[in-house]
Amino acid sequence: QVQLVESGGGSVQAGGSLRLSCAAPEYIYNYNCMAWFRQAPGKEREGVAGIYISRGAIWYADSVKGRFTISQDIAKNTVYLEMNSLKPEDTAMYYCAAEMTGVPWCSLRRTDVGVWGQGTQVTVSS
């Protein structure tokens, strides 16, 4: 069974930074996108950032543009999410995901996700 393993979550004050990592098996690259989703209590899981593996093209949700940066290290089979200027509304469980979109871009839609990580909690206090 394919597994994605996230790390790097934690608790920070507003304005702080965290860096999430997602380690993927080598064959996860049968998928075309790696993405980060998040789910806050009582809310739906939403896509926040995605990277098209072969081209390195990147997409962000409007709510995180300018603050979050997704990147990949193909040699290490790892995807990162650098989160800066964190806000209390960024508090959520963050999930790494592998998408197969069928188009040459990332969708950040749950229905395109083939594999999920177990999640890592991010808590931002005011």
N, CA, C and O atoms as CSV, one atom per row, in Angstrom:
chain,resi,resn,atom,element,x,y,z
A,1,GLN,N,N,0.845,-1.188,0.000
A,1,GLN,CA,C,0.000,0.000,0.000
A,1,GLN,C,C,0.881,1.239,0.000
A,1,GLN,O,O,1.826,1.351,0.781
A,2,VAL,N,N,0.548,2.177,-0.901
A,2,VAL,CA,C,1.321,3.399,-0.999
A,2,VAL,C,C,1.098,4.235,0.241
A,2,VAL,O,O,-0.029,4.361,0.722
A,3,GLN,N,N,2.183,4.813,0.763
A,3,GLN,CA,C,2.063,5.654,1.940
A,3,GLN,C,C,2.777,6.973,1.717
A,3,GLN,O,O,3.874,7.026,1.161
A,4,LEU,N,N,2.129,8.033,2.165
A,4,LEU,CA,C,2.749,9.343,2.219
A,4,LEU,C,C,2.913,9.685,3.684
A,4,LEU,O,O,1.978,9.519,4.468
A,5,VAL,N,N,4.085,10.162,4.064
A,5,VAL,CA,C,4.359,10.415,5.470
A,5,VAL,C,C,4.692,11.886,5.659
A,5,VAL,O,O,5.722,12.371,5.192
A,6,GLU,N,N,3.787,12.596,6.363
A,6,GLU,CA,C,4.007,14.014,6.631
A,6,GLU,C,C,4.743,14.209,7.948
A,6,GLU,O,O,4.691,13.368,8.846
A,7,SER,N,N,5.424,15.337,8.037
A,7,SER,CA,C,6.063,15.745,9.280
A,7,SER,C,C,6.196,17.259,9.284
A,7,SER,O,O,6.061,17.906,8.246
A,8,GLY,N,N,6.464,17.822,10.464
A,8,GLY,CA,C,6.744,19.243,10.554
A,8,GLY,C,C,5.641,20.102,11.129
A,8,GLY,O,O,5.826,21.308,11.296
A,9,GLY,N,N,4.501,19.516,11.436
A,9,GLY,CA,C,3.437,20.303,12.042
A,9,GLY,C,C,3.797,20.727,13.452
A,9,GLY,O,O,4.805,20.291,14.009
A,10,GLY,N,N,2.957,21.586,14.026
A,10,GLY,CA,C,3.201,22.037,15.387
A,10,GLY,C,C,2.350,23.241,15.719
A,10,GLY,O,O,1.399,23.570,15.011
A,11,SER,N,N,2.713,23.895,16.818
A,11,SER,CA,C,1.990,25.072,17.279
A,11,SER,C,C,2.885,26.294,17.208
A,11,SER,O,O,4.032,26.268,17.654
A,12,VAL,N,N,2.348,27.361,16.644
A,12,VAL,CA,C,3.092,28.613,16.528
A,12,VAL,C,C,2.154,29.772,16.809
A,12,VAL,O,O,0.933,29.618,16.794
A,13,GLN,N,N,2.734,30.924,17.064
A,13,GLN,CA,C,1.941,32.126,17.203
A,13,GLN,C,C,1.712,32.758,15.838
A,13,GLN,O,O,2.457,32.508,14.890
A,14,ALA,N,N,0.684,33.569,15.754
A,14,ALA,CA,C,0.387,34.274,14.507
A,14,ALA,C,C,1.620,35.047,14.046
A,14,ALA,O,O,2.315,35.682,14.840
A,15,GLY,N,N,1.867,34.973,12.742
A,15,GLY,CA,C,3.049,35.607,12.174
A,15,GLY,C,C,4.240,34.679,12.072
A,15,GLY,O,O,5.232,35.008,11.422
A,16,GLY,N,N,4.152,33.530,12.702
A,16,GLY,CA,C,5.254,32.579,12.692
A,16,GLY,C,C,5.293,31.744,11.428
A,16,GLY,O,O,4.510,31.944,10.500
A,17,SER,N,N,6.230,30.797,11.417
A,17,SER,CA,C,6.461,29.966,10.240
A,17,SER,C,C,6.582,28.490,10.626
A,17,SER,O,O,6.995,28.149,11.734
A,18,LEU,N,N,6.217,27.646,9.696
A,18,LEU,CA,C,6.416,26.202,9.818
A,18,LEU,C,C,6.747,25.650,8.449
A,18,LEU,O,O,6.379,26.225,7.425
A,19,ARG,N,N,7.449,24.523,8.444
A,19,ARG,CA,C,7.758,23.839,7.192
A,19,ARG,C,C,7.305,22.396,7.306
A,19,ARG,O,O,7.771,21.649,8.166
A,20,LEU,N,N,6.393,22.018,6.429
A,20,LEU,CA,C,5.903,20.651,6.387
A,20,LEU,C,C,6.669,19.869,5.328
A,20,LEU,O,O,7.053,20.405,4.289
A,21,SER,N,N,6.880,18.600,5.615
A,21,SER,CA,C,7.536,17.712,4.656
A,21,SER,C,C,6.638,16.517,4.394
A,21,SER,O,O,5.877,16.092,5.263
A,22,CYS,N,N,6.735,15.984,3.188
A,22,CYS,CA,C,5.967,14.789,2.807
A,22,CYS,C,C,6.899,13.853,2.064
A,22,CYS,O,O,7.361,14.164,0.966
A,23,ALA,N,N,7.171,12.716,2.661
A,23,ALA,CA,C,8.023,11.709,2.035
A,23,ALA,C,C,7.151,10.727,1.280
A,23,ALA,O,O,6.178,10.199,1.820
A,24,ALA,N,N,7.506,10.485,0.023
A,24,ALA,CA,C,6.687,9.629,-0.837
A,24,ALA,C,C,7.509,8.470,-1.368
A,24,ALA,O,O,8.708,8.616,-1.608
A,25,PRO,N,N,6.877,7.318,-1.554
A,25,PRO,CA,C,7.579,6.212,-2.200
A,25,PRO,C,C,7.953,6.590,-3.613
A,25,PRO,O,O,7.279,7.430,-4.209
A,26,GLU,N,N,8.971,6.024,-4.164
A,26,GLU,CA,C,9.438,6.402,-5.487
A,26,GLU,C,C,8.354,6.240,-6.536
A,26,GLU,O,O,8.269,7.060,-7.449
A,27,TYR,N,N,7.518,5.209,-6.439
A,27,TYR,CA,C,6.538,4.957,-7.480
A,27,TYR,C,C,5.322,5.841,-7.375
A,27,TYR,O,O,4.402,5.711,-8.183
A,28,ILE,N,N,5.284,6.757,-6.387
A,28,ILE,CA,C,4.188,7.728,-6.327
A,28,ILE,C,C,4.226,8.613,-7.547
A,28,ILE,O,O,3.241,9.276,-7.873
A,29,TYR,N,N,5.377,8.627,-8.235
A,29,TYR,CA,C,5.490,9.500,-9.380
A,29,TYR,C,C,4.800,8.943,-10.606
A,29,TYR,O,O,4.991,9.450,-11.712
A,30,ASN,N,N,3.982,7.884,-10.419
A,30,ASN,CA,C,2.989,7.518,-11.424
A,30,ASN,C,C,1.846,8.518,-11.416
A,30,ASN,O,O,1.076,8.592,-12.374
A,31,TYR,N,N,1.731,9.294,-10.332
A,31,TYR,CA,C,0.771,10.373,-10.278
A,31,TYR,C,C,1.410,11.614,-10.887
A,31,TYR,O,O,2.634,11.681,-10.997
A,32,ASN,N,N,0.602,12.601,-11.286
A,32,ASN,CA,C,1.218,13.755,-11.936
A,32,ASN,C,C,1.345,14.983,-11.043
A,32,ASN,O,O,2.075,15.915,-11.377
A,33,CYS,N,N,0.641,14.995,-9.910
A,33,CYS,CA,C,0.731,16.139,-9.009
A,33,CYS,C,C,0.915,15.681,-7.573
A,33,CYS,O,O,0.389,14.651,-7.152
A,34,MET,N,N,1.670,16.467,-6.843
A,34,MET,CA,C,1.698,16.332,-5.393
A,34,MET,C,C,1.082,17.597,-4.827
A,34,MET,O,O,1.341,18.697,-5.316
A,35,ALA,N,N,0.273,17.440,-3.804
A,35,ALA,CA,C,-0.475,18.585,-3.296
A,35,ALA,C,C,-0.576,18.550,-1.773
A,35,ALA,O,O,-0.372,17.516,-1.136
A,36,TRP,N,N,-0.894,19.702,-1.221
A,36,TRP,CA,C,-1.212,19.823,0.197
A,36,TRP,C,C,-2.661,20.279,0.328
A,36,TRP,O,O,-3.093,21.233,-0.318
A,37,PHE,N,N,-3.391,19.581,1.172
A,37,PHE,CA,C,-4.756,19.938,1.524
A,37,PHE,C,C,-4.784,20.231,3.029
A,37,PHE,O,O,-3.853,19.891,3.759
A,38,ARG,N,N,-5.858,20.860,3.467
A,38,ARG,CA,C,-6.035,21.071,4.897
A,38,ARG,C,C,-7.515,20.955,5.243
A,38,ARG,O,O,-8.394,21.184,4.411
A,39,GLN,N,N,-7.757,20.593,6.496
A,39,GLN,CA,C,-9.129,20.472,6.974
A,39,GLN,C,C,-9.203,20.996,8.395
A,39,GLN,O,O,-8.576,20.458,9.307
A,40,ALA,N,N,-9.978,22.051,8.565
A,40,ALA,CA,C,-10.223,22.618,9.886
A,40,ALA,C,C,-11.474,21.959,10.472
A,40,ALA,O,O,-12.307,21.451,9.722
A,41,PRO,N,N,-11.617,21.962,11.790
A,41,PRO,CA,C,-12.792,21.349,12.412
A,41,PRO,C,C,-14.080,21.935,11.870
A,41,PRO,O,O,-14.249,23.154,11.831
A,42,GLY,N,N,-14.986,21.069,11.455
A,42,GLY,CA,C,-16.272,21.506,10.955
A,42,GLY,C,C,-16.278,22.016,9.534
A,42,GLY,O,O,-17.309,22.474,9.041
A,43,LYS,N,N,-15.133,21.941,8.867
A,43,LYS,CA,C,-15.040,22.431,7.494
A,43,LYS,C,C,-14.619,21.304,6.557
A,43,LYS,O,O,-14.098,20.274,6.984
A,44,GLU,N,N,-14.860,21.531,5.274
A,44,GLU,CA,C,-14.459,20.562,4.270
A,44,GLU,C,C,-12.942,20.637,4.037
A,44,GLU,O,O,-12.301,21.664,4.259
A,45,ARG,N,N,-12.411,19.516,3.584
A,45,ARG,CA,C,-10.992,19.487,3.230
A,45,ARG,C,C,-10.794,20.314,1.954
A,45,ARG,O,O,-11.532,20.152,0.982
A,46,GLU,N,N,-9.806,21.186,1.967
A,46,GLU,CA,C,-9.570,22.067,0.825
A,46,GLU,C,C,-8.113,21.975,0.373
A,46,GLU,O,O,-7.205,21.789,1.182
A,47,GLY,N,N,-7.915,22.111,-0.935
A,47,GLY,CA,C,-6.564,22.123,-1.472
A,47,GLY,C,C,-5.934,23.479,-1.280
A,47,GLY,O,O,-6.585,24.499,-1.508
A,48,VAL,N,N,-4.669,23.516,-0.861
A,48,VAL,CA,C,-3.998,24.790,-0.650
A,48,VAL,C,C,-2.826,25.003,-1.598
A,48,VAL,O,O,-2.517,26.147,-1.930
A,49,ALA,N,N,-2.169,23.946,-2.043
A,49,ALA,CA,C,-1.027,24.106,-2.949
A,49,ALA,C,C,-0.777,22.800,-3.683
A,49,ALA,O,O,-0.961,21.717,-3.128
A,50,GLY,N,N,-0.359,22.911,-4.925
A,50,GLY,CA,C,-0.047,21.727,-5.710
A,50,GLY,C,C,1.128,21.985,-6.629
A,50,GLY,O,O,1.349,23.112,-7.072
A,51,ILE,N,N,1.879,20.938,-6.912
A,51,ILE,CA,C,3.016,21.049,-7.820
A,51,ILE,C,C,2.952,19.915,-8.836
A,51,ILE,O,O,2.841,18.744,-8.474
A,52,TYR,N,N,3.024,20.281,-10.110
A,52,TYR,CA,C,3.010,19.299,-11.192
A,52,TYR,C,C,4.412,18.720,-11.272
A,52,TYR,O,O,5.367,19.431,-11.582
A,53,ILE,N,N,4.534,17.430,-10.991
A,53,ILE,CA,C,5.834,16.840,-10.719
A,53,ILE,C,C,6.811,17.012,-11.876
A,53,ILE,O,O,7.951,17.429,-11.665
A,54,SER,N,N,6.382,16.699,-13.088
A,54,SER,CA,C,7.315,16.680,-14.213
A,54,SER,C,C,7.726,18.069,-14.667
A,54,SER,O,O,8.828,18.245,-15.186
A,55,ARG,N,N,6.855,19.069,-14.480
A,55,ARG,CA,C,7.149,20.417,-14.969
A,55,ARG,C,C,7.517,21.382,-13.854
A,55,ARG,O,O,8.099,22.436,-14.112
A,56,GLY,N,N,7.187,21.035,-12.630
A,56,GLY,CA,C,7.436,21.937,-11.515
A,56,GLY,C,C,6.477,23.102,-11.439
A,56,GLY,O,O,6.664,24.006,-10.624
A,57,ALA,N,N,5.439,23.099,-12.284
A,57,ALA,CA,C,4.451,24.181,-12.233
A,57,ALA,C,C,3.657,24.099,-10.932
A,57,ALA,O,O,3.401,23.014,-10.409
A,58,ILE,N,N,3.279,25.252,-10.429
A,58,ILE,CA,C,2.722,25.352,-9.085
A,58,ILE,C,C,1.398,26.101,-9.088
A,58,ILE,O,O,1.195,27.042,-9.857
A,59,TRP,N,N,0.500,25.661,-8.209
A,59,TRP,CA,C,-0.785,26.343,-8.008
A,59,TRP,C,C,-1.006,26.552,-6.513
A,59,TRP,O,O,-0.578,25.741,-5.691
A,60,TYR,N,N,-1.679,27.646,-6.173
A,60,TYR,CA,C,-2.008,27.951,-4.793
A,60,TYR,C,C,-3.466,28.376,-4.675
A,60,TYR,O,O,-4.029,28.974,-5.591
A,61,ALA,N,N,-4.065,28.058,-3.534
A,61,ALA,CA,C,-5.356,28.637,-3.198
A,61,ALA,C,C,-5.148,30.118,-2.894
A,61,ALA,O,O,-4.093,30.517,-2.401
A,62,ASP,N,N,-6.155,30.922,-3.191
A,62,ASP,CA,C,-6.036,32.368,-2.976
A,62,ASP,C,C,-5.713,32.697,-1.519
A,62,ASP,O,O,-5.018,33.674,-1.237
A,63,SER,N,N,-6.212,31.891,-0.612
A,63,SER,CA,C,-6.057,32.188,0.810
A,63,SER,C,C,-4.611,32.074,1.295
A,63,SER,O,O,-4.279,32.582,2.367
A,64,VAL,N,N,-3.753,31.417,0.524
A,64,VAL,CA,C,-2.371,31.218,0.978
A,64,VAL,C,C,-1.342,31.841,0.044
A,64,VAL,O,O,-0.146,31.809,0.334
A,65,LYS,N,N,-1.791,32.405,-1.072
A,65,LYS,CA,C,-0.855,33.009,-2.026
A,65,LYS,C,C,-0.016,34.094,-1.354
A,65,LYS,O,O,-0.533,34.928,-0.611
A,66,GLY,N,N,1.279,34.064,-1.630
A,66,GLY,CA,C,2.187,35.040,-1.049
A,66,GLY,C,C,2.700,34.665,0.326
A,66,GLY,O,O,3.626,35.297,0.834
A,67,ARG,N,N,2.110,33.642,0.939
A,67,ARG,CA,C,2.529,33.228,2.282
A,67,ARG,C,C,3.080,31.798,2.301
A,67,ARG,O,O,4.009,31.501,3.052
A,68,PHE,N,N,2.513,30.923,1.483
A,68,PHE,CA,C,2.925,29.523,1.439
A,68,PHE,C,C,3.725,29.264,0.168
A,68,PHE,O,O,3.477,29.870,-0.874
A,69,THR,N,N,4.683,28.359,0.274
A,69,THR,CA,C,5.492,27.963,-0.880
A,69,THR,C,C,5.611,26.446,-0.912
A,69,THR,O,O,6.070,25.826,0.047
A,70,ILE,N,N,5.191,25.860,-2.027
A,70,ILE,CA,C,5.350,24.415,-2.210
A,70,ILE,C,C,6.587,24.172,-3.060
A,70,ILE,O,O,6.867,24.925,-3.992
A,71,SER,N,N,7.321,23.122,-2.736
A,71,SER,CA,C,8.503,22.779,-3.509
A,71,SER,C,C,8.712,21.275,-3.462
A,71,SER,O,O,8.089,20.576,-2.662
A,72,GLN,N,N,9.586,20.785,-4.318
A,72,GLN,CA,C,9.846,19.356,-4.336
A,72,GLN,C,C,11.341,19.094,-4.480
A,72,GLN,O,O,12.069,19.865,-5.106
A,73,ASP,N,N,11.775,17.997,-3.890
A,73,ASP,CA,C,13.121,17.494,-4.085
A,73,ASP,C,C,12.951,16.091,-4.647
A,73,ASP,O,O,12.756,15.128,-3.906
A,74,ILE,N,N,13.029,15.992,-5.968
A,74,ILE,CA,C,12.755,14.714,-6.621
A,74,ILE,C,C,13.767,13.654,-6.198
A,74,ILE,O,O,13.414,12.482,-6.066
A,75,ALA,N,N,15.002,14.047,-5.987
A,75,ALA,CA,C,16.028,13.083,-5.590
A,75,ALA,C,C,15.710,12.450,-4.237
A,75,ALA,O,O,16.077,11.304,-3.975
A,76,LYS,N,N,15.021,13.211,-3.380
A,76,LYS,CA,C,14.654,12.705,-2.055
A,76,LYS,C,C,13.209,12.234,-1.999
A,76,LYS,O,O,12.740,11.816,-0.941
A,77,ASN,N,N,12.490,12.296,-3.127
A,77,ASN,CA,C,11.074,11.901,-3.150
A,77,ASN,C,C,10.291,12.628,-2.058
A,77,ASN,O,O,9.482,12.026,-1.351
A,78,THR,N,N,10.539,13.911,-1.933
A,78,THR,CA,C,9.942,14.688,-0.847
A,78,THR,C,C,9.346,15.981,-1.387
A,78,THR,O,O,9.926,16.641,-2.249
A,79,VAL,N,N,8.184,16.322,-0.865
A,79,VAL,CA,C,7.512,17.570,-1.177
A,79,VAL,C,C,7.428,18.388,0.111
A,79,VAL,O,O,7.207,17.841,1.191
A,80,TYR,N,N,7.604,19.689,-0.016
A,80,TYR,CA,C,7.610,20.571,1.143
A,80,TYR,C,C,6.519,21.624,1.015
A,80,TYR,O,O,6.086,21.969,-0.084
A,81,LEU,N,N,6.086,22.125,2.166
A,81,LEU,CA,C,5.200,23.280,2.206
A,81,LEU,C,C,5.766,24.234,3.245
A,81,LEU,O,O,5.683,23.985,4.448
A,82,GLU,N,N,6.342,25.327,2.766
A,82,GLU,CA,C,6.857,26.378,3.637
A,82,GLU,C,C,5.721,27.345,3.902
A,82,GLU,O,O,5.142,27.907,2.972
A,83,MET,N,N,5.402,27.538,5.182
A,83,MET,CA,C,4.272,28.384,5.557
A,83,MET,C,C,4.785,29.553,6.386
A,83,MET,O,O,5.337,29.360,7.469
A,84,ASN,N,N,4.604,30.753,5.877
A,84,ASN,CA,C,5.041,31.969,6.554
A,84,ASN,C,C,3.841,32.855,6.863
A,84,ASN,O,O,2.750,32.662,6.325
A,85,SER,N,N,4.064,33.823,7.733
A,85,SER,CA,C,2.998,34.766,8.117
A,85,SER,C,C,1.717,34.020,8.472
A,85,SER,O,O,0.630,34.373,8.014
A,86,LEU,N,N,1.859,32.999,9.280
A,86,LEU,CA,C,0.711,32.159,9.619
A,86,LEU,C,C,-0.337,32.936,10.395
A,86,LEU,O,O,-0.026,33.815,11.199
A,87,LYS,N,N,-1.590,32.584,10.128
A,87,LYS,CA,C,-2.741,33.218,10.755
A,87,LYS,C,C,-3.525,32.169,11.530
A,87,LYS,O,O,-3.426,30.978,11.233
A,88,PRO,N,N,-4.306,32.597,12.522
A,88,PRO,CA,C,-5.139,31.618,13.252
A,88,PRO,C,C,-6.049,30.817,12.325
A,88,PRO,O,O,-6.334,29.651,12.598
A,89,GLU,N,N,-6.501,31.418,11.247
A,89,GLU,CA,C,-7.380,30.702,10.314
A,89,GLU,C,C,-6.641,29.645,9.499
A,89,GLU,O,O,-7.276,28.888,8.764
A,90,ASP,N,N,-5.326,29.576,9.611
A,90,ASP,CA,C,-4.563,28.501,8.979
A,90,ASP,C,C,-4.563,27.232,9.836
A,90,ASP,O,O,-4.076,26.188,9.404
A,91,THR,N,N,-5.100,27.324,11.030
A,91,THR,CA,C,-5.153,26.158,11.907
A,91,THR,C,C,-5.983,25.050,11.282
A,91,THR,O,O,-7.145,25.253,10.931
A,92,ALA,N,N,-5.382,23.882,11.147
A,92,ALA,CA,C,-6.049,22.759,10.489
A,92,ALA,C,C,-5.144,21.536,10.542
A,92,ALA,O,O,-3.973,21.619,10.913
A,93,MET,N,N,-5.717,20.401,10.160
A,93,MET,CA,C,-4.904,19.225,9.874
A,93,MET,C,C,-4.471,19.346,8.424
A,93,MET,O,O,-5.299,19.571,7.541
A,94,TYR,N,N,-3.193,19.200,8.178
A,94,TYR,CA,C,-2.651,19.321,6.829
A,94,TYR,C,C,-2.307,17.938,6.289
A,94,TYR,O,O,-1.664,17.132,6.961
A,95,TYR,N,N,-2.747,17.685,5.061
A,95,TYR,CA,C,-2.567,16.384,4.435
A,95,TYR,C,C,-1.771,16.528,3.144
A,95,TYR,O,O,-2.016,17.419,2.331
A,96,CYS,N,N,-0.827,15.636,2.986
A,96,CYS,CA,C,-0.134,15.495,1.711
A,96,CYS,C,C,-0.973,14.567,0.830
A,96,CYS,O,O,-1.632,13.656,1.333
A,97,ALA,N,N,-0.946,14.801,-0.486
A,97,ALA,CA,C,-1.778,14.002,-1.385
A,97,ALA,C,C,-1.114,13.866,-2.745
A,97,ALA,O,O,-0.357,14.733,-3.181
A,98,ALA,N,N,-1.416,12.761,-3.401
A,98,ALA,CA,C,-0.951,12.534,-4.772
A,98,ALA,C,C,-2.167,12.547,-5.685
A,98,ALA,O,O,-3.125,11.805,-5.469
A,99,GLU,N,N,-2.124,13.386,-6.695
A,99,GLU,CA,C,-3.238,13.533,-7.623
A,99,GLU,C,C,-2.912,12.912,-8.975
A,99,GLU,O,O,-1.771,12.926,-9.435
A,100,MET,N,N,-3.951,12.371,-9.589
A,100,MET,CA,C,-3.866,12.026,-10.995
A,100,MET,C,C,-4.982,12.787,-11.678
A,100,MET,O,O,-6.146,12.400,-11.576
A,101,THR,N,N,-4.647,13.870,-12.378
A,101,THR,CA,C,-5.676,14.774,-12.878
A,101,THR,C,C,-6.091,14.496,-14.312
A,101,THR,O,O,-7.196,14.873,-14.701
A,102,GLY,N,N,-5.248,13.851,-15.119
A,102,GLY,CA,C,-5.595,13.617,-16.514
A,102,GLY,C,C,-5.417,14.843,-17.389
A,102,GLY,O,O,-5.672,14.790,-18.592
A,103,VAL,N,N,-4.983,15.939,-16.802
A,103,VAL,CA,C,-4.715,17.178,-17.542
A,103,VAL,C,C,-3.352,17.687,-17.063
A,103,VAL,O,O,-2.880,17.283,-16.000
A,104,PRO,N,N,-2.723,18.565,-17.835
A,104,PRO,CA,C,-1.354,18.988,-17.458
A,104,PRO,C,C,-1.307,20.082,-16.406
A,104,PRO,O,O,-0.495,21.003,-16.491
A,105,TRP,N,N,-2.177,19.978,-15.418
A,105,TRP,CA,C,-2.106,20.902,-14.294
A,105,TRP,C,C,-2.692,20.231,-13.064
A,105,TRP,O,O,-3.370,19.210,-13.179
A,106,CYS,N,N,-2.436,20.796,-11.881
A,106,CYS,CA,C,-2.976,20.274,-10.643
A,106,CYS,C,C,-4.356,20.888,-10.412
A,106,CYS,O,O,-4.580,22.061,-10.711
A,107,SER,N,N,-5.258,20.099,-9.890
A,107,SER,CA,C,-6.623,20.571,-9.716
A,107,SER,C,C,-6.913,21.051,-8.294
A,107,SER,O,O,-7.779,21.902,-8.092
A,108,LEU,N,N,-6.201,20.518,-7.320
A,108,LEU,CA,C,-6.483,20.757,-5.898
A,108,LEU,C,C,-7.915,20.351,-5.551
A,108,LEU,O,O,-8.559,20.978,-4.709
A,109,ARG,N,N,-8.403,19.304,-6.202
A,109,ARG,CA,C,-9.730,18.757,-5.909
A,109,ARG,C,C,-9.585,17.395,-5.241
A,109,ARG,O,O,-8.777,16.564,-5.654
A,110,ARG,N,N,-10.372,17.191,-4.221
A,110,ARG,CA,C,-10.290,15.918,-3.490
A,110,ARG,C,C,-10.577,14.726,-4.384
A,110,ARG,O,O,-10.021,13.645,-4.189
A,111,THR,N,N,-11.455,14.926,-5.376
A,111,THR,CA,C,-11.859,13.807,-6.226
A,111,THR,C,C,-10.720,13.319,-7.116
A,111,THR,O,O,-10.792,12.212,-7.650
A,112,ASP,N,N,-9.680,14.114,-7.284
A,112,ASP,CA,C,-8.538,13.700,-8.106
A,112,ASP,C,C,-7.421,13.059,-7.293
A,112,ASP,O,O,-6.418,12.617,-7.852
A,113,VAL,N,N,-7.591,13.009,-5.986
A,113,VAL,CA,C,-6.541,12.458,-5.127
A,113,VAL,C,C,-6.626,10.941,-5.101
A,113,VAL,O,O,-7.686,10.359,-4.870
A,114,GLY,N,N,-5.466,10.312,-5.345
A,114,GLY,CA,C,-5.414,8.865,-5.313
A,114,GLY,C,C,-4.834,8.326,-4.021
A,114,GLY,O,O,-5.161,7.219,-3.594
A,115,VAL,N,N,-3.964,9.125,-3.398
A,115,VAL,CA,C,-3.309,8.687,-2.175
A,115,VAL,C,C,-3.259,9.864,-1.200
A,115,VAL,O,O,-2.935,10.987,-1.585
A,116,TRP,N,N,-3.581,9.593,0.057
A,116,TRP,CA,C,-3.522,10.597,1.125
A,116,TRP,C,C,-2.460,10.205,2.156
A,116,TRP,O,O,-2.205,9.022,2.383
A,117,GLY,N,N,-1.853,11.210,2.771
A,117,GLY,CA,C,-1.053,10.969,3.948
A,117,GLY,C,C,-1.943,10.926,5.178
A,117,GLY,O,O,-3.158,11.100,5.090
A,118,GLN,N,N,-1.323,10.694,6.317
A,118,GLN,CA,C,-2.102,10.552,7.554
A,118,GLN,C,C,-2.428,11.891,8.192
A,118,GLN,O,O,-3.287,11.961,9.071
A,119,GLY,N,N,-1.767,12.944,7.773
A,119,GLY,CA,C,-2.042,14.282,8.282
A,119,GLY,C,C,-1.096,14.722,9.373
A,119,GLY,O,O,-0.575,13.899,10.126
A,120,THR,N,N,-0.874,16.020,9.459
A,120,THR,CA,C,-0.081,16.610,10.523
A,120,THR,C,C,-0.770,17.895,10.968
A,120,THR,O,O,-1.195,18.698,10.138
A,121,GLN,N,N,-0.879,18.084,12.278
A,121,GLN,CA,C,-1.651,19.193,12.821
A,121,GLN,C,C,-0.827,20.475,12.835
A,121,GLN,O,O,0.337,20.483,13.237
A,122,VAL,N,N,-1.459,21.559,12.387
A,122,VAL,CA,C,-0.875,22.900,12.478
A,122,VAL,C,C,-1.837,23.762,13.287
A,122,VAL,O,O,-3.012,23.884,12.942
A,123,THR,N,N,-1.334,24.356,14.363
A,123,THR,CA,C,-2.150,25.204,15.221
A,123,THR,C,C,-1.486,26.573,15.329
A,123,THR,O,O,-0.318,26.684,15.700
A,124,VAL,N,N,-2.253,27.612,14.997
A,124,VAL,CA,C,-1.732,28.978,15.041
A,124,VAL,C,C,-2.543,29.764,16.060
A,124,VAL,O,O,-3.760,29.891,15.926
A,125,SER,N,N,-1.879,30.285,17.066
A,125,SER,CA,C,-2.569,31.027,18.119
A,125,SER,C,C,-2.399,32.527,17.889
A,125,SER,O,O,-1.404,32.989,17.330
A,126,SER,N,N,-3.401,33.262,18.338
A,126,SER,CA,C,-3.372,34.721,18.144
A,126,SER,C,C,-2.657,35.417,19.289
A,126,SER,O,O,-2.539,36.642,19.290
